[in-house]
Amino acid sequence: QVQLVESGGGLVQAGGSLRLSCTPSARTASTSHMGWFRQAPGKEREFAAAIDWSTGRTYYVASVQGRFTISRDSGTNTVFLQMHSLKPEDTAVYYCALRSGYRIIAGRPPSRQGDYDYWGRGTQVTVSS
C-alpha cells in the first residue's frame, strides 16, 4: 500500500518561486517514473512534468518549460518540483504521481494519468497578481 504525500504548496506573488516535494508513505518495490499534474478551478487535470527514475530524463508541458525543474532523490523516492517565475495561471492543485515497475514508455512522454499507479492528495499552489 503506497500513498504519496506532497508538501510545499502555498501562496506566492507573481514572479516568485516555490518548491514542491513528494514522498511515498511506504517503500515501493520499484519506480519507473514520478510526475506532477495540476488542476486549476473549473479545468481538467493536466500533465506538468515527469522524470524517468532510471535515466533521469525529464519531460515538461510547454507552458512550464524553462520555468519548472523536476528532480529526484532515488534514496528516498522523493521527487521535487522547483517552480520559478510563477504566473497567476499556474494557480492549481498540484498532484504527485508514481508509476511502478520497470516498464518503459516508448515513443511519447509519460504524460497521461493512466501512466501512473499511485497518487497524492494534492497541494494547493496560489499565485497572486
mmCIF file of N, CA and C in Angstrom:
data_model
loop_
_atom_site.group_PDB
_atom_site.id
_atom_site.type_symbol
_atom_site.label_atom_id
_atom_site.label_comp_id
_atom_site.label_asym_id
_atom_site.label_seq_id
_atom_site.Cartn_x
_atom_site.Cartn_y
_atom_site.Cartn_z
ATOM 1 N N GLN A 1 0.837 -1.175 0.000
ATOM 2 C CA GLN A 1 0.000 0.000 0.000
ATOM 3 C C GLN A 1 0.885 1.243 0.000
ATOM 4 N N VAL A 2 0.736 2.052 -1.030
ATOM 5 C CA VAL A 2 1.557 3.242 -1.191
ATOM 6 C C VAL A 2 0.664 4.460 -1.359
ATOM 7 N N GLN A 3 0.964 5.484 -0.601
ATOM 8 C CA GLN A 3 0.318 6.769 -0.773
ATOM 9 C C GLN A 3 1.399 7.837 -0.868
ATOM 10 N N LEU A 4 1.219 8.761 -1.769
ATOM 11 C CA LEU A 4 2.176 9.831 -1.953
ATOM 12 C C LEU A 4 1.766 11.039 -1.121
ATOM 13 N N VAL A 5 2.741 11.654 -0.479
ATOM 14 C CA VAL A 5 2.494 12.795 0.378
ATOM 15 C C VAL A 5 3.227 14.002 -0.184
ATOM 16 N N GLU A 6 2.459 15.012 -0.595
ATOM 17 C CA GLU A 6 3.031 16.232 -1.142
ATOM 18 C C GLU A 6 3.179 17.293 -0.057
ATOM 19 N N SER A 7 4.120 18.191 -0.277
ATOM 20 C CA SER A 7 4.300 19.330 0.601
ATOM 21 C C SER A 7 4.915 20.473 -0.190
ATOM 22 N N GLY A 8 4.845 21.674 0.361
ATOM 23 C CA GLY A 8 5.486 22.826 -0.245
ATOM 24 C C GLY A 8 4.563 23.811 -0.921
ATOM 25 N N GLY A 9 3.288 23.491 -1.023
ATOM 26 C CA GLY A 9 2.359 24.413 -1.638
ATOM 27 C C GLY A 9 2.131 25.636 -0.771
ATOM 28 N N GLY A 10 1.561 26.658 -1.374
ATOM 29 C CA GLY A 10 1.296 27.880 -0.637
ATOM 30 C C GLY A 10 0.928 29.019 -1.547
ATOM 31 N N LEU A 11 0.963 30.221 -0.985
ATOM 32 C CA LEU A 11 0.624 31.446 -1.704
ATOM 33 C C LEU A 11 1.894 32.224 -2.005
ATOM 34 N N VAL A 12 2.078 32.585 -3.266
ATOM 35 C CA VAL A 12 3.243 33.361 -3.678
ATOM 36 C C VAL A 12 2.816 34.467 -4.621
ATOM 37 N N GLN A 13 3.660 35.483 -4.724
ATOM 38 C CA GLN A 13 3.425 36.573 -5.660
ATOM 39 C C GLN A 13 3.859 36.166 -7.060
ATOM 40 N N ALA A 14 3.231 36.758 -8.062
ATOM 41 C CA ALA A 14 3.650 36.521 -9.437
ATOM 42 C C ALA A 14 5.132 36.827 -9.585
ATOM 43 N N GLY A 15 5.836 35.951 -10.285
ATOM 44 C CA GLY A 15 7.269 36.096 -10.446
ATOM 45 C C GLY A 15 8.079 35.404 -9.374
ATOM 46 N N GLY A 16 7.420 34.905 -8.361
ATOM 47 C CA GLY A 16 8.096 34.242 -7.264
ATOM 48 C C GLY A 16 8.391 32.785 -7.538
ATOM 49 N N SER A 17 8.919 32.120 -6.513
ATOM 50 C CA SER A 17 9.339 30.729 -6.631
ATOM 51 C C SER A 17 8.746 29.887 -5.518
ATOM 52 N N LEU A 18 8.647 28.600 -5.785
ATOM 53 C CA LEU A 18 8.123 27.652 -4.821
ATOM 54 C C LEU A 18 8.678 26.281 -5.165
ATOM 55 N N ARG A 19 8.931 25.465 -4.157
ATOM 56 C CA ARG A 19 9.401 24.107 -4.396
ATOM 57 C C ARG A 19 8.459 23.100 -3.758
ATOM 58 N N LEU A 20 7.973 22.184 -4.552
ATOM 59 C CA LEU A 20 7.115 21.117 -4.081
ATOM 60 C C LEU A 20 7.927 19.844 -3.876
ATOM 61 N N SER A 21 7.540 19.052 -2.886
ATOM 62 C CA SER A 21 8.175 17.771 -2.620
ATOM 63 C C SER A 21 7.110 16.696 -2.526
ATOM 64 N N CYS A 22 7.490 15.482 -2.854
ATOM 65 C CA CYS A 22 6.568 14.356 -2.791
ATOM 66 C C CYS A 22 7.331 13.108 -2.384
ATOM 67 N N THR A 23 6.849 12.438 -1.332
ATOM 68 C CA THR A 23 7.500 11.241 -0.806
ATOM 69 C C THR A 23 6.476 10.145 -0.591
ATOM 70 N N PRO A 24 6.755 8.923 -1.020
ATOM 71 C CA PRO A 24 5.831 7.817 -0.761
ATOM 72 C C PRO A 24 5.732 7.513 0.727
ATOM 73 N N SER A 25 4.530 7.142 1.162
ATOM 74 C CA SER A 25 4.317 6.794 2.563
ATOM 75 C C SER A 25 4.836 5.409 2.898
ATOM 76 N N ALA A 26 5.088 4.603 1.881
ATOM 77 C CA ALA A 26 5.623 3.264 2.056
ATOM 78 C C ALA A 26 6.646 2.994 0.963
ATOM 79 N N ARG A 27 7.575 2.107 1.251
ATOM 80 C CA ARG A 27 8.605 1.762 0.284
ATOM 81 C C ARG A 27 7.993 1.062 -0.921
ATOM 82 N N THR A 28 8.433 1.445 -2.093
ATOM 83 C CA THR A 28 7.958 0.830 -3.318
ATOM 84 C C THR A 28 8.965 -0.205 -3.800
ATOM 85 N N ALA A 29 8.453 -1.253 -4.442
ATOM 86 C CA ALA A 29 9.325 -2.281 -4.980
ATOM 87 C C ALA A 29 10.203 -1.730 -6.102
ATOM 88 N N SER A 30 9.639 -0.845 -6.877
ATOM 89 C CA SER A 30 10.369 -0.218 -7.961
ATOM 90 C C SER A 30 9.637 1.040 -8.386
ATOM 91 N N THR A 31 10.361 1.920 -9.026
ATOM 92 C CA THR A 31 9.782 3.153 -9.543
ATOM 93 C C THR A 31 10.225 3.339 -10.984
ATOM 94 N N SER A 32 9.261 3.492 -11.857
ATOM 95 C CA SER A 32 9.544 3.746 -13.262
ATOM 96 C C SER A 32 9.636 5.244 -13.537
ATOM 97 N N HIS A 33 8.590 5.965 -13.147
ATOM 98 C CA HIS A 33 8.539 7.412 -13.320
ATOM 99 C C HIS A 33 7.825 8.038 -12.137
ATOM 100 N N MET A 34 8.141 9.277 -11.863
ATOM 101 C CA MET A 34 7.330 10.094 -10.983
ATOM 102 C C MET A 34 7.018 11.384 -11.720
ATOM 103 N N GLY A 35 5.847 11.907 -11.454
ATOM 104 C CA GLY A 35 5.431 13.087 -12.177
ATOM 105 C C GLY A 35 4.540 13.998 -11.366
ATOM 106 N N TRP A 36 4.255 15.134 -11.958
ATOM 107 C CA TRP A 36 3.370 16.130 -11.372
ATOM 108 C C TRP A 36 2.281 16.497 -12.363
ATOM 109 N N PHE A 37 1.060 16.525 -11.867
ATOM 110 C CA PHE A 37 -0.087 17.010 -12.607
ATOM 111 C C PHE A 37 -0.691 18.171 -11.836
ATOM 112 N N ARG A 38 -1.481 18.973 -12.511
ATOM 113 C CA ARG A 38 -2.120 20.088 -11.830
ATOM 114 C C ARG A 38 -3.531 20.288 -12.346
ATOM 115 N N GLN A 39 -4.377 20.806 -11.479
ATOM 116 C CA GLN A 39 -5.764 21.036 -11.829
ATOM 117 C C GLN A 39 -6.208 22.393 -11.302
ATOM 118 N N ALA A 40 -6.503 23.287 -12.219
ATOM 119 C CA ALA A 40 -6.987 24.612 -11.871
ATOM 120 C C ALA A 40 -8.498 24.564 -11.681
ATOM 121 N N PRO A 41 -9.066 25.523 -10.950
ATOM 122 C CA PRO A 41 -10.511 25.540 -10.737
ATOM 123 C C PRO A 41 -11.271 25.550 -12.055
ATOM 124 N N GLY A 42 -12.232 24.652 -12.188
ATOM 125 C CA GLY A 42 -13.049 24.588 -13.381
ATOM 126 C C GLY A 42 -12.380 23.982 -14.593
ATOM 127 N N LYS A 43 -11.177 23.450 -14.434
ATOM 128 C CA LYS A 43 -10.444 22.865 -15.552
ATOM 129 C C LYS A 43 -10.093 21.413 -15.260
ATOM 130 N N GLU A 44 -9.748 20.692 -16.308
ATOM 131 C CA GLU A 44 -9.354 19.298 -16.167
ATOM 132 C C GLU A 44 -7.915 19.190 -15.682
ATOM 133 N N ARG A 45 -7.611 18.071 -15.041
ATOM 134 C CA ARG A 45 -6.254 17.831 -14.600
ATOM 135 C C ARG A 45 -5.329 17.687 -15.806
ATOM 136 N N GLU A 46 -4.171 18.334 -15.748
ATOM 137 C CA GLU A 46 -3.237 18.303 -16.853
ATOM 138 C C GLU A 46 -1.835 17.939 -16.389
ATOM 139 N N PHE A 47 -1.085 17.368 -17.294
ATOM 140 C CA PHE A 47 0.298 17.000 -17.042
ATOM 141 C C PHE A 47 1.165 18.237 -16.926
ATOM 142 N N ALA A 48 2.108 18.219 -15.985
ATOM 143 C CA ALA A 48 3.041 19.322 -15.833
ATOM 144 C C ALA A 48 4.485 18.891 -16.091
ATOM 145 N N ALA A 49 4.937 17.836 -15.403
ATOM 146 C CA ALA A 49 6.323 17.398 -15.532
ATOM 147 C C ALA A 49 6.462 15.963 -15.070
ATOM 148 N N ALA A 50 7.495 15.286 -15.549
ATOM 149 C CA ALA A 50 7.781 13.924 -15.125
ATOM 150 C C ALA A 50 9.268 13.644 -15.245
ATOM 151 N N ILE A 51 9.721 12.618 -14.533
ATOM 152 C CA ILE A 51 11.119 12.220 -14.581
ATOM 153 C C ILE A 51 11.220 10.706 -14.617
ATOM 154 N N ASP A 52 12.077 10.213 -15.491
ATOM 155 C CA ASP A 52 12.366 8.790 -15.568
ATOM 156 C C ASP A 52 13.308 8.439 -14.422
ATOM 157 N N TRP A 53 12.874 7.513 -13.556
ATOM 158 C CA TRP A 53 13.654 7.223 -12.354
ATOM 159 C C TRP A 53 14.984 6.558 -12.651
ATOM 160 N N SER A 54 15.050 5.834 -13.735
ATOM 161 C CA SER A 54 16.260 5.110 -14.076
ATOM 162 C C SER A 54 17.298 6.006 -14.744
ATOM 163 N N THR A 55 16.865 6.791 -15.712
ATOM 164 C CA THR A 55 17.793 7.584 -16.517
ATOM 165 C C THR A 55 17.883 9.043 -16.099
ATOM 166 N N GLY A 56 16.870 9.540 -15.400
ATOM 167 C CA GLY A 56 16.834 10.941 -15.037
ATOM 168 C C GLY A 56 16.295 11.846 -16.130
ATOM 169 N N ARG A 57 15.868 11.282 -17.228
ATOM 170 C CA ARG A 57 15.306 12.085 -18.303
ATOM 171 C C ARG A 57 14.043 12.780 -17.829
ATOM 172 N N THR A 58 13.894 14.034 -18.217
ATOM 173 C CA THR A 58 12.766 14.832 -17.765
ATOM 174 C C THR A 58 11.859 15.224 -18.916
ATOM 175 N N TYR A 59 10.616 15.491 -18.571
ATOM 176 C CA TYR A 59 9.597 15.878 -19.534
ATOM 177 C C TYR A 59 8.787 17.021 -18.945
ATOM 178 N N TYR A 60 8.406 17.974 -19.790
ATOM 179 C CA TYR A 60 7.634 19.117 -19.337
ATOM 180 C C TYR A 60 6.567 19.483 -20.356
ATOM 181 N N VAL A 61 5.455 19.965 -19.855
ATOM 182 C CA VAL A 61 4.470 20.552 -20.743
ATOM 183 C C VAL A 61 5.018 21.914 -21.181
ATOM 184 N N ALA A 62 4.669 22.334 -22.385
ATOM 185 C CA ALA A 62 5.249 23.547 -22.949
ATOM 186 C C ALA A 62 5.049 24.774 -22.068
ATOM 187 N N SER A 63 3.926 24.851 -21.386
ATOM 188 C CA SER A 63 3.606 26.034 -20.604
ATOM 189 C C SER A 63 4.506 26.230 -19.383
ATOM 190 N N VAL A 64 5.223 25.195 -18.951
ATOM 191 C CA VAL A 64 6.116 25.325 -17.802
ATOM 192 C C VAL A 64 7.579 25.170 -18.190
ATOM 193 N N GLN A 65 7.845 24.820 -19.424
ATOM 194 C CA GLN A 65 9.211 24.626 -19.900
ATOM 195 C C GLN A 65 10.041 25.887 -19.655
ATOM 196 N N GLY A 66 11.208 25.703 -19.050
ATOM 197 C CA GLY A 66 12.089 26.814 -18.766
ATOM 198 C C GLY A 66 11.839 27.488 -17.439
ATOM 199 N N ARG A 67 10.701 27.205 -16.815
ATOM 200 C CA ARG A 67 10.376 27.798 -15.521
ATOM 201 C C ARG A 67 10.361 26.778 -14.395
ATOM 202 N N PHE A 68 9.954 25.551 -14.700
ATOM 203 C CA PHE A 68 9.873 24.485 -13.704
ATOM 204 C C PHE A 68 11.000 23.487 -13.933
ATOM 205 N N THR A 69 11.497 22.914 -12.848
ATOM 206 C CA THR A 69 12.503 21.864 -12.923
ATOM 207 C C THR A 69 12.096 20.714 -12.022
ATOM 208 N N ILE A 70 12.026 19.517 -12.585
ATOM 209 C CA ILE A 70 11.720 18.329 -11.803
ATOM 210 C C ILE A 70 13.024 17.595 -11.517
ATOM 211 N N SER A 71 13.156 17.080 -10.310
ATOM 212 C CA SER A 71 14.349 16.348 -9.923
ATOM 213 C C SER A 71 13.964 15.240 -8.953
ATOM 214 N N ARG A 72 14.916 14.367 -8.645
ATOM 215 C CA ARG A 72 14.620 13.216 -7.799
ATOM 216 C C ARG A 72 15.724 12.948 -6.794
ATOM 217 N N ASP A 73 15.361 12.266 -5.709
ATOM 218 C CA ASP A 73 16.287 11.705 -4.752
ATOM 219 C C ASP A 73 15.950 10.222 -4.704
ATOM 220 N N SER A 74 16.746 9.420 -5.384
ATOM 221 C CA SER A 74 16.446 7.993 -5.510
ATOM 222 C C SER A 74 16.464 7.265 -4.167
ATOM 223 N N GLY A 75 17.288 7.723 -3.235
ATOM 224 C CA GLY A 75 17.397 7.065 -1.944
ATOM 225 C C GLY A 75 16.114 7.088 -1.139
ATOM 226 N N THR A 76 15.319 8.134 -1.319
ATOM 227 C CA THR A 76 14.073 8.274 -0.578
ATOM 228 C C THR A 76 12.846 8.221 -1.471
ATOM 229 N N ASN A 77 13.048 7.987 -2.761
ATOM 230 C CA ASN A 77 11.956 8.010 -3.734
ATOM 231 C C ASN A 77 11.219 9.347 -3.717
ATOM 232 N N THR A 78 11.948 10.401 -3.428
ATOM 233 C CA THR A 78 11.355 11.723 -3.358
ATOM 234 C C THR A 78 11.516 12.449 -4.687
ATOM 235 N N VAL A 79 10.457 13.091 -5.116
ATOM 236 C CA VAL A 79 10.502 13.909 -6.318
ATOM 237 C C VAL A 79 10.231 15.356 -5.929
ATOM 238 N N PHE A 80 10.913 16.274 -6.599
ATOM 239 C CA PHE A 80 10.777 17.696 -6.334
ATOM 240 C C PHE A 80 10.309 18.410 -7.597
ATOM 241 N N LEU A 81 9.606 19.489 -7.399
ATOM 242 C CA LEU A 81 9.254 20.370 -8.499
ATOM 243 C C LEU A 81 9.614 21.786 -8.084
ATOM 244 N N GLN A 82 10.710 22.291 -8.648
ATOM 245 C CA GLN A 82 11.141 23.657 -8.382
ATOM 246 C C GLN A 82 10.482 24.566 -9.410
ATOM 247 N N MET A 83 9.722 25.531 -8.936
ATOM 248 C CA MET A 83 8.967 26.413 -9.806
ATOM 249 C C MET A 83 9.488 27.840 -9.666
ATOM 250 N N HIS A 84 9.828 28.440 -10.790
ATOM 251 C CA HIS A 84 10.290 29.820 -10.845
ATOM 252 C C HIS A 84 9.388 30.630 -11.761
ATOM 253 N N SER A 85 9.487 31.943 -11.633
ATOM 254 C CA SER A 85 8.730 32.865 -12.484
ATOM 255 C C SER A 85 7.260 32.482 -12.538
ATOM 256 N N LEU A 86 6.701 32.237 -11.380
ATOM 257 C CA LEU A 86 5.317 31.775 -11.310
ATOM 258 C C LEU A 86 4.349 32.828 -11.822
ATOM 259 N N LYS A 87 3.323 32.353 -12.488
ATOM 260 C CA LYS A 87 2.293 33.194 -13.074
ATOM 261 C C LYS A 87 0.946 32.863 -12.447
ATOM 262 N N PRO A 88 0.004 33.806 -12.474
ATOM 263 C CA PRO A 88 -1.329 33.507 -11.939
ATOM 264 C C PRO A 88 -1.958 32.268 -12.568
ATOM 265 N N GLU A 89 -1.685 32.012 -13.831
ATOM 266 C CA GLU A 89 -2.237 30.842 -14.491
ATOM 267 C C GLU A 89 -1.640 29.524 -14.005
ATOM 268 N N ASP A 90 -0.594 29.590 -13.181
ATOM 269 C CA ASP A 90 -0.049 28.387 -12.556
ATOM 270 C C ASP A 90 -0.848 27.975 -11.330
ATOM 271 N N THR A 91 -1.769 28.813 -10.906
ATOM 272 C CA THR A 91 -2.590 28.508 -9.741
ATOM 273 C C THR A 91 -3.377 27.230 -9.981
ATOM 274 N N ALA A 92 -3.217 26.262 -9.087
ATOM 275 C CA ALA A 92 -3.865 24.967 -9.246
ATOM 276 C C ALA A 92 -3.557 24.104 -8.033
ATOM 277 N N VAL A 93 -4.270 23.000 -7.938
ATOM 278 C CA VAL A 93 -3.887 21.943 -7.018
ATOM 279 C C VAL A 93 -2.898 21.060 -7.760
ATOM 280 N N TYR A 94 -1.741 20.851 -7.177
ATOM 281 C CA TYR A 94 -0.694 20.054 -7.800
ATOM 282 C C TYR A 94 -0.677 18.662 -7.183
ATOM 283 N N TYR A 95 -0.728 17.653 -8.047
ATOM 284 C CA TYR A 95 -0.769 16.260 -7.624
ATOM 285 C C TYR A 95 0.503 15.536 -8.027
ATOM 286 N N CYS A 96 1.049 14.783 -7.113
ATOM 287 C CA CYS A 96 2.198 13.936 -7.373
ATOM 288 C C CYS A 96 1.721 12.553 -7.797
ATOM 289 N N ALA A 97 2.451 11.920 -8.697
ATOM 290 C CA ALA A 97 2.081 10.595 -9.178
ATOM 291 C C ALA A 97 3.322 9.728 -9.350
ATOM 292 N N LEU A 98 3.147 8.416 -9.164
ATOM 293 C CA LEU A 98 4.235 7.458 -9.285
ATOM 294 C C LEU A 98 3.813 6.288 -10.160
ATOM 295 N N ARG A 99 4.668 5.964 -11.098
ATOM 296 C CA ARG A 99 4.472 4.783 -11.927
ATOM 297 C C ARG A 99 5.421 3.702 -11.434
ATOM 298 N N SER A 100 4.887 2.568 -11.038
ATOM 299 C CA SER A 100 5.697 1.484 -10.503
ATOM 300 C C SER A 100 6.156 0.547 -11.604
ATOM 301 N N GLY A 101 7.102 -0.314 -11.262
ATOM 302 C CA GLY A 101 7.569 -1.315 -12.190
ATOM 303 C C GLY A 101 8.739 -0.852 -13.023
ATOM 304 N N TYR A 102 9.073 -1.677 -13.997
ATOM 305 C CA TYR A 102 10.221 -1.418 -14.849
ATOM 306 C C TYR A 102 9.840 -1.204 -16.303
ATOM 307 N N ARG A 103 8.561 -1.049 -16.552
ATOM 308 C CA ARG A 103 8.106 -0.862 -17.917
ATOM 309 C C ARG A 103 8.594 0.458 -18.486
ATOM 310 N N ILE A 104 8.877 0.432 -19.765
ATOM 311 C CA ILE A 104 9.326 1.612 -20.479
ATOM 312 C C ILE A 104 8.181 2.159 -21.320
ATOM 313 N N ILE A 105 8.004 3.463 -21.272
ATOM 314 C CA ILE A 105 7.048 4.124 -22.141
ATOM 315 C C ILE A 105 7.832 4.654 -23.325
ATOM 316 N N ALA A 106 7.603 4.051 -24.471
ATOM 317 C CA ALA A 106 8.372 4.396 -25.656
ATOM 318 C C ALA A 106 7.569 5.258 -26.612
ATOM 319 N N GLY A 107 8.249 6.213 -27.213
ATOM 320 C CA GLY A 107 7.646 6.997 -28.271
ATOM 321 C C GLY A 107 6.871 8.219 -27.840
ATOM 322 N N ARG A 108 6.707 8.415 -26.542
ATOM 323 C CA ARG A 108 5.968 9.571 -26.053
ATOM 324 C C ARG A 108 6.350 9.872 -24.607
ATOM 325 N N PRO A 109 6.105 11.083 -24.152
ATOM 326 C CA PRO A 109 6.346 11.392 -22.740
ATOM 327 C C PRO A 109 5.322 10.675 -21.856
ATOM 328 N N PRO A 110 5.668 10.399 -20.609
ATOM 329 C CA PRO A 110 4.720 9.779 -19.671
ATOM 330 C C PRO A 110 3.766 10.838 -19.123
ATOM 331 N N SER A 111 2.881 11.314 -19.967
ATOM 332 C CA SER A 111 2.065 12.478 -19.677
ATOM 333 C C SER A 111 0.587 12.175 -19.450
ATOM 334 N N ARG A 112 0.238 10.900 -19.411
ATOM 335 C CA ARG A 112 -1.151 10.523 -19.219
ATOM 336 C C ARG A 112 -1.398 10.085 -17.781
ATOM 337 N N GLN A 113 -2.571 10.405 -17.258
ATOM 338 C CA GLN A 113 -2.905 9.990 -15.904
ATOM 339 C C GLN A 113 -2.855 8.471 -15.772
ATOM 340 N N GLY A 114 -3.247 7.768 -16.823
ATOM 341 C CA GLY A 114 -3.236 6.319 -16.808
ATOM 342 C C GLY A 114 -1.847 5.705 -16.793
ATOM 343 N N ASP A 115 -0.819 6.501 -16.981
ATOM 344 C CA ASP A 115 0.549 6.003 -16.911
ATOM 345 C C ASP A 115 1.010 5.763 -15.479
ATOM 346 N N TYR A 116 0.262 6.244 -14.505
ATOM 347 C CA TYR A 116 0.689 6.223 -13.109
ATOM 348 C C TYR A 116 -0.213 5.356 -12.239
ATOM 349 N N ASP A 117 0.385 4.779 -11.195
ATOM 350 C CA ASP A 117 -0.301 3.830 -10.335
ATOM 351 C C ASP A 117 -0.706 4.394 -8.978
ATOM 352 N N TYR A 118 0.020 5.371 -8.494
ATOM 353 C CA TYR A 118 -0.246 5.952 -7.184
ATOM 354 C C TYR A 118 -0.292 7.465 -7.277
ATOM 355 N N TRP A 119 -1.138 8.058 -6.431
ATOM 356 C CA TRP A 119 -1.355 9.499 -6.455
ATOM 357 C C TRP A 119 -1.377 10.089 -5.063
ATOM 358 N N GLY A 120 -0.949 11.335 -4.973
ATOM 359 C CA GLY A 120 -1.074 12.075 -3.744
ATOM 360 C C GLY A 120 -2.416 12.776 -3.664
ATOM 361 N N ARG A 121 -2.696 13.369 -2.525
ATOM 362 C CA ARG A 121 -3.963 14.063 -2.324
ATOM 363 C C ARG A 121 -3.953 15.478 -2.883
ATOM 364 N N GLY A 122 -2.798 15.984 -3.229
ATOM 365 C CA GLY A 122 -2.684 17.301 -3.830
ATOM 366 C C GLY A 122 -2.265 18.370 -2.847
ATOM 367 N N THR A 123 -1.598 19.382 -3.356
ATOM 368 C CA THR A 123 -1.202 20.536 -2.564
ATOM 369 C C THR A 123 -1.529 21.800 -3.359
ATOM 370 N N GLN A 124 -2.103 22.776 -2.683
ATOM 371 C CA GLN A 124 -2.565 23.989 -3.355
ATOM 372 C C GLN A 124 -1.422 24.957 -3.601
ATOM 373 N N VAL A 125 -1.341 25.433 -4.832
ATOM 374 C CA VAL A 125 -0.411 26.499 -5.201
ATOM 375 C C VAL A 125 -1.242 27.666 -5.709
ATOM 376 N N THR A 126 -1.092 28.815 -5.075
ATOM 377 C CA THR A 126 -1.824 30.002 -5.478
ATOM 378 C C THR A 126 -0.837 31.113 -5.784
ATOM 379 N N VAL A 127 -0.952 31.682 -6.981
ATOM 380 C CA VAL A 127 -0.065 32.752 -7.419
ATOM 381 C C VAL A 127 -0.893 34.016 -7.580
ATOM 382 N N SER A 128 -0.585 35.018 -6.794
ATOM 383 C CA SER A 128 -1.333 36.269 -6.827
ATOM 384 C C SER A 128 -0.726 37.237 -7.834
ATOM 385 N N SER A 129 -1.566 38.131 -8.354
ATOM 386 C CA SER A 129 -1.120 39.119 -9.333
ATOM 387 C C SER A 129 -0.335 40.234 -8.671
#
